[in-house]
Structures are given as structure tokens and as C-alpha cells.
XYZ file of C-alpha atoms in Angstrom:
524
model
C -21.765 -3.492 -39.521
C -22.492 -6.804 -41.190
C -22.869 -10.028 -39.291
C -19.565 -11.554 -40.423
C -17.629 -8.849 -38.539
C -19.424 -9.275 -35.206
C -17.641 -12.388 -33.980
C -14.124 -11.010 -34.364
C -14.726 -7.301 -33.954
C -17.549 -6.851 -31.449
C -17.002 -9.800 -29.112
C -15.327 -8.357 -25.992
C -12.378 -10.707 -25.714
C -8.773 -9.542 -25.424
C -8.431 -9.177 -29.232
C -11.637 -7.117 -29.331
C -10.466 -4.833 -26.519
C -7.116 -4.318 -28.288
C -8.818 -3.562 -31.604
C -11.273 -1.125 -30.083
C -8.431 0.622 -28.245
C -6.610 1.077 -31.571
C -9.790 2.339 -33.205
C -10.398 4.878 -30.435
C -6.863 6.212 -29.992
C -5.810 6.197 -33.678
C -8.741 5.876 -36.070
C -11.322 8.028 -34.273
C -9.032 11.114 -34.482
C -8.880 10.631 -38.270
C -12.677 10.411 -38.478
C -13.018 13.376 -36.119
C -10.790 15.524 -38.320
C -12.735 14.518 -41.405
C -16.046 15.391 -39.698
C -14.648 18.808 -38.728
C -14.375 19.563 -42.412
C -18.167 19.482 -42.804
C -19.443 20.640 -39.424
C -18.866 23.044 -36.551
C -16.606 26.078 -36.658
C -14.670 24.678 -39.622
C -17.732 24.064 -41.750
C -16.854 22.995 -45.258
C -19.059 25.379 -47.225
C -17.998 28.471 -45.285
C -14.322 27.747 -45.959
C -14.576 26.222 -49.407
C -13.626 29.504 -51.074
C -10.167 29.111 -49.516
C -9.574 26.155 -51.832
C -8.676 28.321 -54.801
C -7.126 27.414 -58.136
C -3.632 27.707 -56.666
C -4.458 24.972 -54.140
C -5.687 22.555 -56.797
C -2.724 23.337 -59.062
C -0.419 22.509 -56.171
C -2.321 19.266 -55.605
C -1.954 18.494 -59.319
C 1.790 19.203 -59.098
C 2.135 16.870 -56.098
C 0.096 14.212 -57.887
C 2.299 14.477 -60.977
C 5.434 14.063 -58.865
C 3.914 11.058 -57.080
C 2.842 9.577 -60.432
C 6.390 9.841 -61.807
C 7.910 8.358 -58.644
C 5.395 5.492 -58.532
C 5.950 4.632 -62.188
C 9.752 4.793 -62.041
C 9.939 2.953 -58.714
C 7.606 0.178 -59.845
C 9.457 -0.336 -63.132
C 12.871 -0.279 -61.443
C 11.681 -2.435 -58.560
C 10.143 -5.013 -60.893
C 13.395 -5.294 -62.849
C 15.517 -5.603 -59.705
C 12.973 -7.943 -58.120
C 13.087 -10.244 -61.136
C 16.883 -10.357 -60.955
C 16.903 -11.141 -57.239
C 13.957 -13.533 -57.019
C 13.887 -15.265 -60.413
C 17.458 -15.171 -61.716
C 20.384 -17.133 -60.348
C 22.566 -14.311 -59.000
C 25.678 -14.720 -56.866
C 25.272 -13.286 -53.368
C 21.549 -12.842 -54.017
C 20.623 -13.058 -50.320
C 23.128 -10.330 -49.490
C 21.766 -8.059 -52.208
C 18.183 -8.609 -50.988
C 19.095 -7.323 -47.526
C 21.321 -4.406 -48.575
C 18.900 -3.200 -51.233
C 16.174 -2.696 -48.579
C 18.308 -0.364 -46.431
C 16.828 2.874 -47.898
C 13.391 1.742 -46.671
C 14.678 1.669 -43.098
C 16.241 5.128 -43.223
C 14.342 8.328 -42.601
C 13.985 9.960 -46.046
C 15.609 13.211 -44.962
C 18.911 11.322 -44.447
C 19.081 10.415 -48.113
C 17.931 13.918 -49.070
C 20.905 15.439 -47.212
C 23.282 12.900 -48.790
C 22.082 13.588 -52.334
C 22.313 17.353 -51.840
C 25.885 16.912 -50.549
C 26.744 14.713 -53.539
C 25.631 17.291 -56.106
C 27.406 20.066 -54.220
C 30.642 18.043 -54.188
C 30.455 17.112 -57.881
C 28.999 20.268 -59.433
C 29.514 22.966 -56.840
C 25.774 23.759 -56.841
C 22.503 22.047 -55.915
C 20.041 23.575 -58.370
C 19.078 20.286 -60.047
C 18.729 18.116 -56.949
C 16.560 20.731 -55.197
C 14.186 20.880 -58.173
C 11.144 18.754 -58.977
C 13.335 16.424 -61.071
C 15.747 15.982 -58.180
C 12.851 15.265 -55.828
C 11.593 12.535 -58.182
C 15.097 11.041 -58.367
C 15.578 10.880 -54.597
C 12.081 9.524 -53.871
C 12.585 6.850 -56.527
C 15.747 5.600 -54.808
C 13.825 5.542 -51.519
C 10.699 3.688 -52.698
C 12.083 1.366 -55.402
C 13.031 -1.185 -52.680
C 9.359 -1.333 -51.672
C 8.490 -2.293 -55.257
C 11.248 -4.935 -55.121
C 9.697 -6.354 -51.954
C 6.148 -6.461 -53.352
C 6.865 -7.709 -56.886
C 9.651 -10.020 -55.722
C 7.282 -11.799 -53.368
C 4.712 -12.167 -56.153
C 7.345 -13.576 -58.541
C 8.535 -16.023 -55.897
C 5.001 -17.328 -55.345
C 4.340 -18.215 -59.004
C 3.855 -21.966 -59.319
C 6.970 -23.325 -61.001
C 4.912 -25.950 -62.854
C 3.039 -23.225 -64.735
C 6.285 -21.676 -65.968
C 7.906 -24.989 -66.841
C 4.880 -26.141 -68.815
C 4.754 -22.862 -70.732
C 8.494 -22.940 -71.492
C 8.093 -26.336 -73.139
C 5.968 -24.820 -75.908
C 7.051 -21.179 -76.049
C 9.990 -18.768 -75.754
C 10.832 -17.081 -72.449
C 9.857 -13.639 -73.760
C 6.351 -14.816 -74.577
C 6.063 -16.642 -71.238
C 7.111 -13.477 -69.433
C 4.593 -11.202 -71.192
C 1.671 -13.663 -71.406
C 2.008 -15.550 -68.099
C 4.390 -13.990 -65.567
C 3.279 -10.370 -65.956
C -0.475 -11.170 -65.770
C 0.140 -13.288 -62.648
C 1.967 -10.479 -60.848
C -0.421 -7.764 -62.071
C -2.064 -7.361 -58.610
C 1.384 -6.869 -57.077
C 2.356 -4.330 -59.747
C -0.831 -2.315 -59.218
C -0.498 -2.491 -55.435
C 3.130 -1.412 -55.627
C 2.169 1.546 -57.825
C -0.703 2.613 -55.550
C 1.259 2.277 -52.317
C 4.279 4.181 -53.657
C 2.002 6.872 -55.119
C 0.394 7.368 -51.711
C 3.747 7.483 -49.913
C 5.171 9.910 -52.484
C 2.256 12.336 -52.416
C 2.359 12.138 -48.606
C 6.118 12.704 -48.221
C 7.034 15.814 -46.278
C 10.668 15.798 -45.140
C 12.392 15.510 -48.550
C 10.486 18.292 -50.391
C 10.678 20.459 -47.262
C 14.471 20.060 -47.101
C 14.867 20.685 -50.838
C 12.556 23.687 -50.700
C 10.169 22.205 -53.279
C 6.633 23.388 -52.565
C 4.200 20.464 -52.584
C 0.810 19.808 -51.011
C 2.133 18.383 -47.716
C 4.507 21.310 -47.142
C 1.600 23.692 -47.837
C -0.565 21.879 -45.266
C 2.277 22.078 -42.745
C 2.774 25.792 -43.424
C -0.936 26.608 -43.118
C -1.253 24.664 -39.860
C 2.028 25.519 -38.116
C 3.149 28.836 -39.593
C -0.047 30.698 -40.522
C -2.298 28.963 -37.929
C -4.971 28.623 -40.595
C -6.287 25.376 -39.164
C -9.502 25.475 -41.184
C -7.659 25.501 -44.506
C -5.144 22.912 -43.307
C -7.974 20.547 -42.328
C -9.700 21.104 -45.685
C -6.492 20.386 -47.582
C -5.862 17.342 -45.405
C -9.322 16.023 -46.227
C -8.582 16.252 -49.954
C -5.454 14.167 -49.480
C -7.255 11.661 -47.245
C -9.990 11.214 -49.876
C -7.409 10.586 -52.610
C -5.548 8.041 -50.476
C -8.710 6.189 -49.415
C -10.076 6.002 -52.978
C -6.781 4.552 -54.188
C -6.659 2.088 -51.289
C -10.201 0.856 -51.880
C -9.241 -0.209 -55.379
C -6.417 -2.408 -54.080
C -7.665 -3.163 -50.562
C -7.981 -6.929 -51.043
C -4.325 -7.436 -51.977
C -2.898 -4.730 -49.723
C -4.950 -5.757 -46.668
C -3.503 -9.262 -46.842
C -0.003 -7.812 -47.544
C 1.641 -11.134 -48.551
C 4.837 -9.190 -49.302
C 5.260 -8.509 -45.574
C 6.567 -11.931 -44.639
C 9.758 -13.426 -43.271
C 10.573 -16.878 -44.562
C 8.250 -19.184 -46.428
C 7.348 -22.835 -46.261
C 6.251 -25.074 -49.045
C 7.085 -22.536 -51.729
C 8.673 -23.925 -54.893
C 9.744 -21.307 -57.359
C 11.603 -21.534 -60.636
C 14.854 -19.641 -61.083
C 16.535 -18.950 -64.406
C 20.225 -19.344 -65.254
C 21.765 -17.110 -67.873
C 25.544 -17.260 -67.722
C 25.928 -14.965 -70.721
C 24.161 -12.010 -69.072
C 24.831 -12.855 -65.410
C 27.797 -10.390 -65.164
C 25.561 -7.669 -66.630
C 22.782 -8.416 -64.146
C 25.278 -8.470 -61.282
C 26.686 -5.136 -62.441
C 23.176 -3.626 -62.518
C 22.555 -4.677 -58.909
C 25.940 -3.376 -57.753
C 25.336 -0.080 -59.563
C 21.934 0.414 -57.955
C 23.212 -0.420 -54.459
C 26.165 1.892 -54.993
C 23.845 4.742 -55.976
C 21.172 4.187 -53.340
C 23.218 2.981 -50.342
C 27.001 3.254 -50.674
C 27.275 6.746 -52.207
C 25.006 8.439 -49.625
C 27.091 7.055 -46.763
C 30.430 7.943 -48.391
C 29.290 11.460 -49.288
C 28.038 12.130 -45.767
C 31.325 10.793 -44.400
C 33.439 13.029 -46.652
C 31.347 16.131 -45.971
C 31.250 15.513 -42.226
C 35.043 15.257 -41.908
C 35.800 17.958 -44.455
C 38.052 20.360 -42.573
C 38.641 18.170 -39.537
C 36.641 16.562 -36.750
C 35.254 19.690 -35.099
C 31.860 19.489 -36.825
C 31.387 15.783 -36.104
C 32.210 16.410 -32.428
C 29.775 19.337 -32.312
C 27.103 17.238 -34.011
C 27.596 14.441 -31.477
C 27.264 16.891 -28.584
C 24.031 18.253 -30.074
C 22.574 14.790 -30.600
C 23.775 13.182 -27.370
C 20.778 14.359 -25.275
C 18.410 12.777 -27.831
C 19.814 9.230 -27.803
C 18.171 7.934 -24.619
C 14.759 9.520 -25.308
C 14.737 8.363 -28.934
C 15.715 4.833 -27.908
C 13.151 4.294 -25.173
C 10.340 5.954 -27.118
C 11.081 3.727 -30.127
C 11.329 0.671 -27.881
C 8.042 1.440 -26.111
C 6.280 2.144 -29.405
C 7.629 -1.111 -30.816
C 6.382 -3.091 -27.800
C 2.892 -1.602 -28.254
C 2.767 -2.308 -32.001
C 4.031 -5.871 -31.452
C 1.398 -6.556 -28.788
C -1.409 -5.198 -30.960
C 0.040 -6.936 -34.021
C 0.314 -10.338 -32.320
C -3.160 -10.101 -30.789
C -4.839 -8.940 -33.997
C -2.900 -11.388 -36.181
C -3.772 -14.391 -34.012
C -7.413 -13.335 -33.906
C -7.460 -12.901 -37.680
C -5.739 -16.172 -38.607
C -6.793 -18.521 -35.810
C -9.979 -16.799 -34.685
C -13.536 -17.855 -35.453
C -14.140 -15.042 -37.920
C -12.365 -12.826 -40.406
C -10.946 -9.431 -39.504
C -11.410 -7.751 -42.852
C -12.745 -4.544 -41.312
C -9.893 -4.158 -38.847
C -7.372 -4.989 -41.587
C -8.810 -2.130 -43.634
C -8.610 0.228 -40.635
C -4.958 -0.707 -40.109
C -4.262 -0.154 -43.808
C -5.938 3.281 -43.837
C -3.981 4.376 -40.749
C -0.744 3.070 -42.313
C -1.315 4.871 -45.604
C -2.583 8.131 -44.098
C 0.024 10.867 -44.719
C 2.121 11.450 -41.600
C 1.404 15.182 -41.556
C -2.346 14.523 -41.670
C -2.134 11.903 -38.910
C -0.308 14.478 -36.804
C -2.956 17.133 -37.473
C -5.700 14.628 -36.604
C -4.053 13.756 -33.286
C -3.650 17.452 -32.434
C -7.272 18.328 -33.264
C -8.630 15.372 -31.291
C -6.372 15.389 -28.202
C -5.933 19.165 -27.793
C -8.853 19.309 -25.376
C -8.937 19.615 -21.554
C -10.075 16.025 -21.045
C -7.166 14.618 -23.097
C -4.498 17.072 -21.944
C -2.596 14.278 -20.164
C -2.111 12.666 -23.596
C -1.591 15.833 -25.625
C 1.143 17.224 -23.356
C 3.063 13.973 -22.854
C 5.033 11.387 -24.798
C 1.806 9.397 -25.130
C 0.767 11.316 -28.237
C 4.064 10.399 -29.931
C 3.510 6.728 -29.059
C -0.010 6.911 -30.518
C 1.517 8.297 -33.724
C 4.028 5.427 -33.871
C 1.249 2.902 -33.243
C -0.986 4.327 -35.951
C 1.744 4.361 -38.600
C 3.390 0.985 -38.098
C 0.971 -1.496 -36.469
C -0.136 -2.605 -39.943
C 3.375 -3.844 -40.779
C 3.751 -5.782 -37.512
C 0.302 -7.326 -37.845
C 0.891 -8.520 -41.400
C 4.376 -9.893 -40.687
C 3.055 -11.887 -37.738
C -0.170 -12.977 -39.481
C 1.719 -14.312 -42.508
C 4.054 -16.213 -40.156
C 1.128 -17.750 -38.246
C -0.355 -18.965 -41.540
C 2.846 -20.956 -42.148
C 2.549 -22.850 -38.829
C 0.614 -26.121 -39.411
C -2.744 -26.004 -37.672
C -2.321 -29.729 -36.915
C 0.316 -28.882 -34.261
C -2.197 -26.804 -32.330
C -4.961 -29.383 -32.787
C -2.743 -32.217 -31.524
C -1.788 -30.189 -28.441
C -5.457 -29.316 -27.856
C -6.418 -32.997 -27.962
C -3.663 -33.676 -25.427
C -5.371 -31.249 -23.051
C -2.857 -28.409 -23.243
C -4.369 -25.031 -22.466
C -4.637 -22.305 -25.089
C -2.110 -20.053 -23.353
C 0.412 -22.910 -23.162
C -0.136 -23.780 -26.818
C 0.549 -20.183 -27.804
C 3.605 -19.912 -25.535
C 5.216 -23.291 -26.266
C 4.173 -24.016 -29.862
C 3.123 -20.911 -31.742
C 5.559 -18.300 -30.410
C 8.719 -20.398 -31.002
C 7.629 -21.079 -34.609
C 6.895 -17.427 -35.404
C 9.886 -16.042 -33.480
C 11.740 -14.983 -36.681
C 8.712 -12.950 -37.784
C 8.304 -11.457 -34.302
C 11.952 -10.462 -34.278
C 11.713 -9.095 -37.813
C 8.635 -7.076 -36.850
C 10.527 -5.792 -33.815
C 13.499 -4.610 -35.903
C 11.358 -2.974 -38.602
C 9.027 -1.238 -36.144
C 11.915 -0.033 -33.990
C 13.870 1.420 -36.916
C 10.771 3.069 -38.397
C 9.861 4.568 -35.016
C 13.428 5.803 -34.554
C 13.352 7.709 -37.844
C 9.725 8.873 -37.898
C 9.496 12.600 -38.616
C 6.246 13.605 -40.355
C 3.841 12.858 -37.480
C 6.326 13.456 -34.674
C 7.218 16.982 -35.806
C 3.537 17.905 -35.580
C 2.788 16.446 -32.128
C 5.965 16.386 -30.028
C 5.520 18.188 -26.681
C 7.643 21.282 -25.867
C 11.082 20.381 -24.566
C 11.120 16.972 -26.238
C 14.430 16.047 -27.852
C 14.321 13.234 -30.407
C 16.966 12.513 -33.042
C 15.004 13.226 -36.257
C 13.385 16.348 -34.760
C 16.740 17.667 -33.551
C 18.369 17.137 -36.945
C 15.476 18.599 -38.920
C 15.085 21.740 -36.802
C 18.834 22.505 -36.847
C 19.710 21.672 -40.447
C 17.645 24.512 -41.936
C 20.121 27.143 -40.741
C 23.206 25.061 -39.889
C 26.437 24.924 -41.928
C 26.500 22.130 -44.510
C 29.273 20.263 -42.664
C 27.268 20.256 -39.405
C 24.118 19.052 -41.183
C 26.104 16.266 -42.867
C 27.749 15.336 -39.557
C 24.426 15.046 -37.720
C 22.893 13.065 -40.569
C 25.942 10.763 -40.703
C 25.610 10.039 -36.994
C 21.908 9.185 -37.370
C 22.701 7.087 -40.467
C 25.464 5.236 -38.609
C 23.340 4.650 -35.505
C 20.567 3.211 -37.681
C 22.921 0.871 -39.577
C 24.641 -0.234 -36.350
C 21.278 -1.030 -34.762
C 20.129 -2.968 -37.847
C 23.393 -4.932 -37.893
C 23.312 -5.532 -34.146
C 19.716 -6.738 -34.212
C 20.433 -9.005 -37.189
C 23.447 -10.643 -35.517
C 21.569 -11.033 -32.230
C 18.597 -12.590 -33.982
C 20.778 -15.088 -35.867
C 22.277 -16.265 -32.571
C 19.201 -16.318 -30.354
C 16.330 -17.382 -32.587
C 15.961 -21.056 -33.293
C 12.928 -22.452 -35.101
C 11.639 -25.730 -33.593
C 11.945 -28.815 -35.752
C 8.561 -30.208 -36.782
């Protein structure tokens, strides 16, 4: 480890203890699983012959699907992001919030809704349960992420650069020669991140019955108990993800697109009254397809033939509400604590936390199925049985997947708080803990609350890791829905999914209203 990491990463202060705890409980299992590939009873060379041509063809198929999704999502997201962040659009703030809803929903919810839609319209589901249908659904899920990334980059372009260029050239030339090159890092990062998420997705292809690499890993590990092959296949996917991340690690590690609010940002917006109705129609159409239609279709299917199925679905899900809520809440509290500690250390500490940022990014981008396998292989030992057989292993999964988001949201908020406020308080003799409690925390409260909402909703809908590690007898909403919907009537599946969808939207709305009322940013 180089010298520049020692101050922030090896010094045994509270931030160092928190970071090392994350490394041990989350990152070490990933390294352990990777090492198993080359050593011990699952030695790489002795099992390499199991990686036959069929395996690599399946990996190629999954990569092709992810490539199509990443390309379509990035193109669509860039177009929508330009409309929302650079064009003068009525109700733009509303559209920005609603358009992000698919990101906060567990992917299997939208998969059920799309399958119901095609069944209602065509009487069959052959297209939507094909590779083309999988690409379509994943594009509607991940396009909002591209909007978030490219929109932030567009918003941070210096307006003076654009205005100067527009004085001597047409908009089309300014867009291709100036705007696009400036947001190129965001475009590449959006493509890479969506590619990784798409090739890692499990619930949607599993529900559609499309065989991809993640479903094969799940089958080998859980159905055929061929752990050696599952670990080998997992290692291939980990290598692909890490190689892609290393190419974009500088931009993704900073994650400027994970921010709430901005100060001192002056961006140029364009007015085009002639095409404004067309742009508005495009936004409404996309939101209708990606948000409104799924909810309406689930509603129609759930109540088709009466209320008996919705009542039955509620009775099935009722035992899961309390467990799902407190597990999500506990996981959110852990990720917020780690995120706040690591973010403060990174931004206001004496050194840079580049190494820990990279560790957080790798854990975040690791496919959920592979994270679950890693936790099982590491904690399924007598010494760690108290973790393996309890809710703790689920909380570790939540922490590994979503601490990166909390850390970046909080870190970007801390960067917006003037350092002079802290320095003035320090000169006045105010202790560090008081400065954090009375100055920093009130200023970053919107970001803390935003990180709380996002982490809670993501934890509530997490399926890929949880389905691998949940202890026997555990009842959580996404697990309950997923295990029942394989053999349940369509109306019951739709009813259960509608309830989960509604609970998620109600929680998002409730948190948003509560935050608007309670959070007040201090006047500087």
C-alpha cells in the first residue's frame, strides 16, 4: 500500500475502524471466493474443463444482451437528460422525480407488469419472455440511471463556454463539438455501469425464463450444488466487472451524479417554443411506458375477477411487512453510519480515500448473485455460524451493495458546505464533535435524508443477494413474492406485485413529504 493511503486508511481512528470493518465483513468474502478459484479443493486447473464452449457462449449471450441494454439506455437517457436538464420544460422538476421511479423498484416488479401487459394486449407472452423482451424491460429500468449521470454532467457545463460558442456557431455544431466531448466521461461511465448491472441482473431473466449467465450460476450453486463450477463462473463475471470498472474508476469513484442539490452551479438552458410540445410529449410518453402503464396493468390484472386474489395476496405478504421494514431500516442505519464516517474522512480528512472509494465501488458493482455466493462461502463455517444463520448475513449483503451510494451522496453534500464555516467555529474554540453536530449535519441534512430514502427503498426490494443468503424461516417481501410467483396464478402474482409496488410508492411519497416538512437548511 502506498504512503498516500496510510493516513486515511491505516490510522486507527473511528473512520479507519469503520473502513476496516467494511473491508473484513464485505470485501474479504469477495477476495476469499476469488482465491478459492485458484487454490484448495476448488482448484482452478482441476475444474477448468467444466468451463466448456457452452459456458462461454452463454457468457457471450449475456454480454450481448448487456451491450444492447447499455447502448439503448445510454442513448435514451442522454436524450431525456438533455430535455430535463438543458431544455426549458414545463413541470421539469416533477418529471425528474417521476422518471427515476423505476430505479427504486425491484426489477422483478416491472418484469411482472410487462408480462401482464403483453398478455392483456396480445393474449400471449412469447415476445416479452424472449431476449428482445428482456432487453426492452432492462432498458426501461436502467435508462433513468443514464438520465441521472448524463443530466448531472450537462448541468455542470460552464454556461460561459456554451454562450461563447453560440456566438460564432450553430447549436448543432456546439452540441457535437463542445457539449458531447465535455460529457464524454459521463457517457462512458453510464454505459459501463449499465452494462455491469445488466450482465449481473438475475430476477428479470429468471422470471422470463431467459437463460443467461447469472441464472446459470444460480442453478449450478443452488439446484445442482456444483459449487466449484459456480465459483469459477462467478470469477469470470467478477473479472469482467473489475476490468470495466478500472477503466472508469476515476469518474465513477467520485460519483458526482449521486448528489442532492447544488450550490454555485450556473447552467445554460435552451428555449425552443416550436418543439417544446414535442419534447413534452416525449417525456410524457416515456413516463407512461415506464411508470404509469406498469402500475395500471398490475391494478387491472390484480382485480380481474374480483378482490379475492388481492385479499389472498395481502394475507400471504402480511407476515413479511414487519421483518422487511426493520431489516431495511437497520441496514439503512448501518450504511448511513458508514457512509457519513467515510465521507467525512474522505472530504475533510488529512488524506484521500481513493483506495476505499474503489473498494466501495467494486462491492457496489459486484453482481448480487456473486456477492451472495461470496458471503455463503466465507461465513458458512463453524466460527461464523452466528452470522451465517441469522439476519446479520442479510444486513451484510445490504451494506455491501448500497454503502457506495450513501457515501457518495453524503460526500458530495459535504463538499458543498463552505470550509470557512468549520474554520471559523474552530477558531472560536468549538469542539470537533460540536462543529459536526451543529454546523455540518444541518447543512447536509437533505443529502442524509435522501441517502436514507434511497438506501431504505433499495434494501426493501433487494432480491439477488438476499435470495442466496436468507436463513431458513425468514419471510421478506421480495423473497416471498419471487418464491410464490413461479407456480402461482397470474392474478395472484400480479396482486402480490401490486401490493409491493404500492407499498414502495407510498413509502417514497411519505418520506418525501416528511422530508419537505422537517428538513430546513441553515441560512449562511
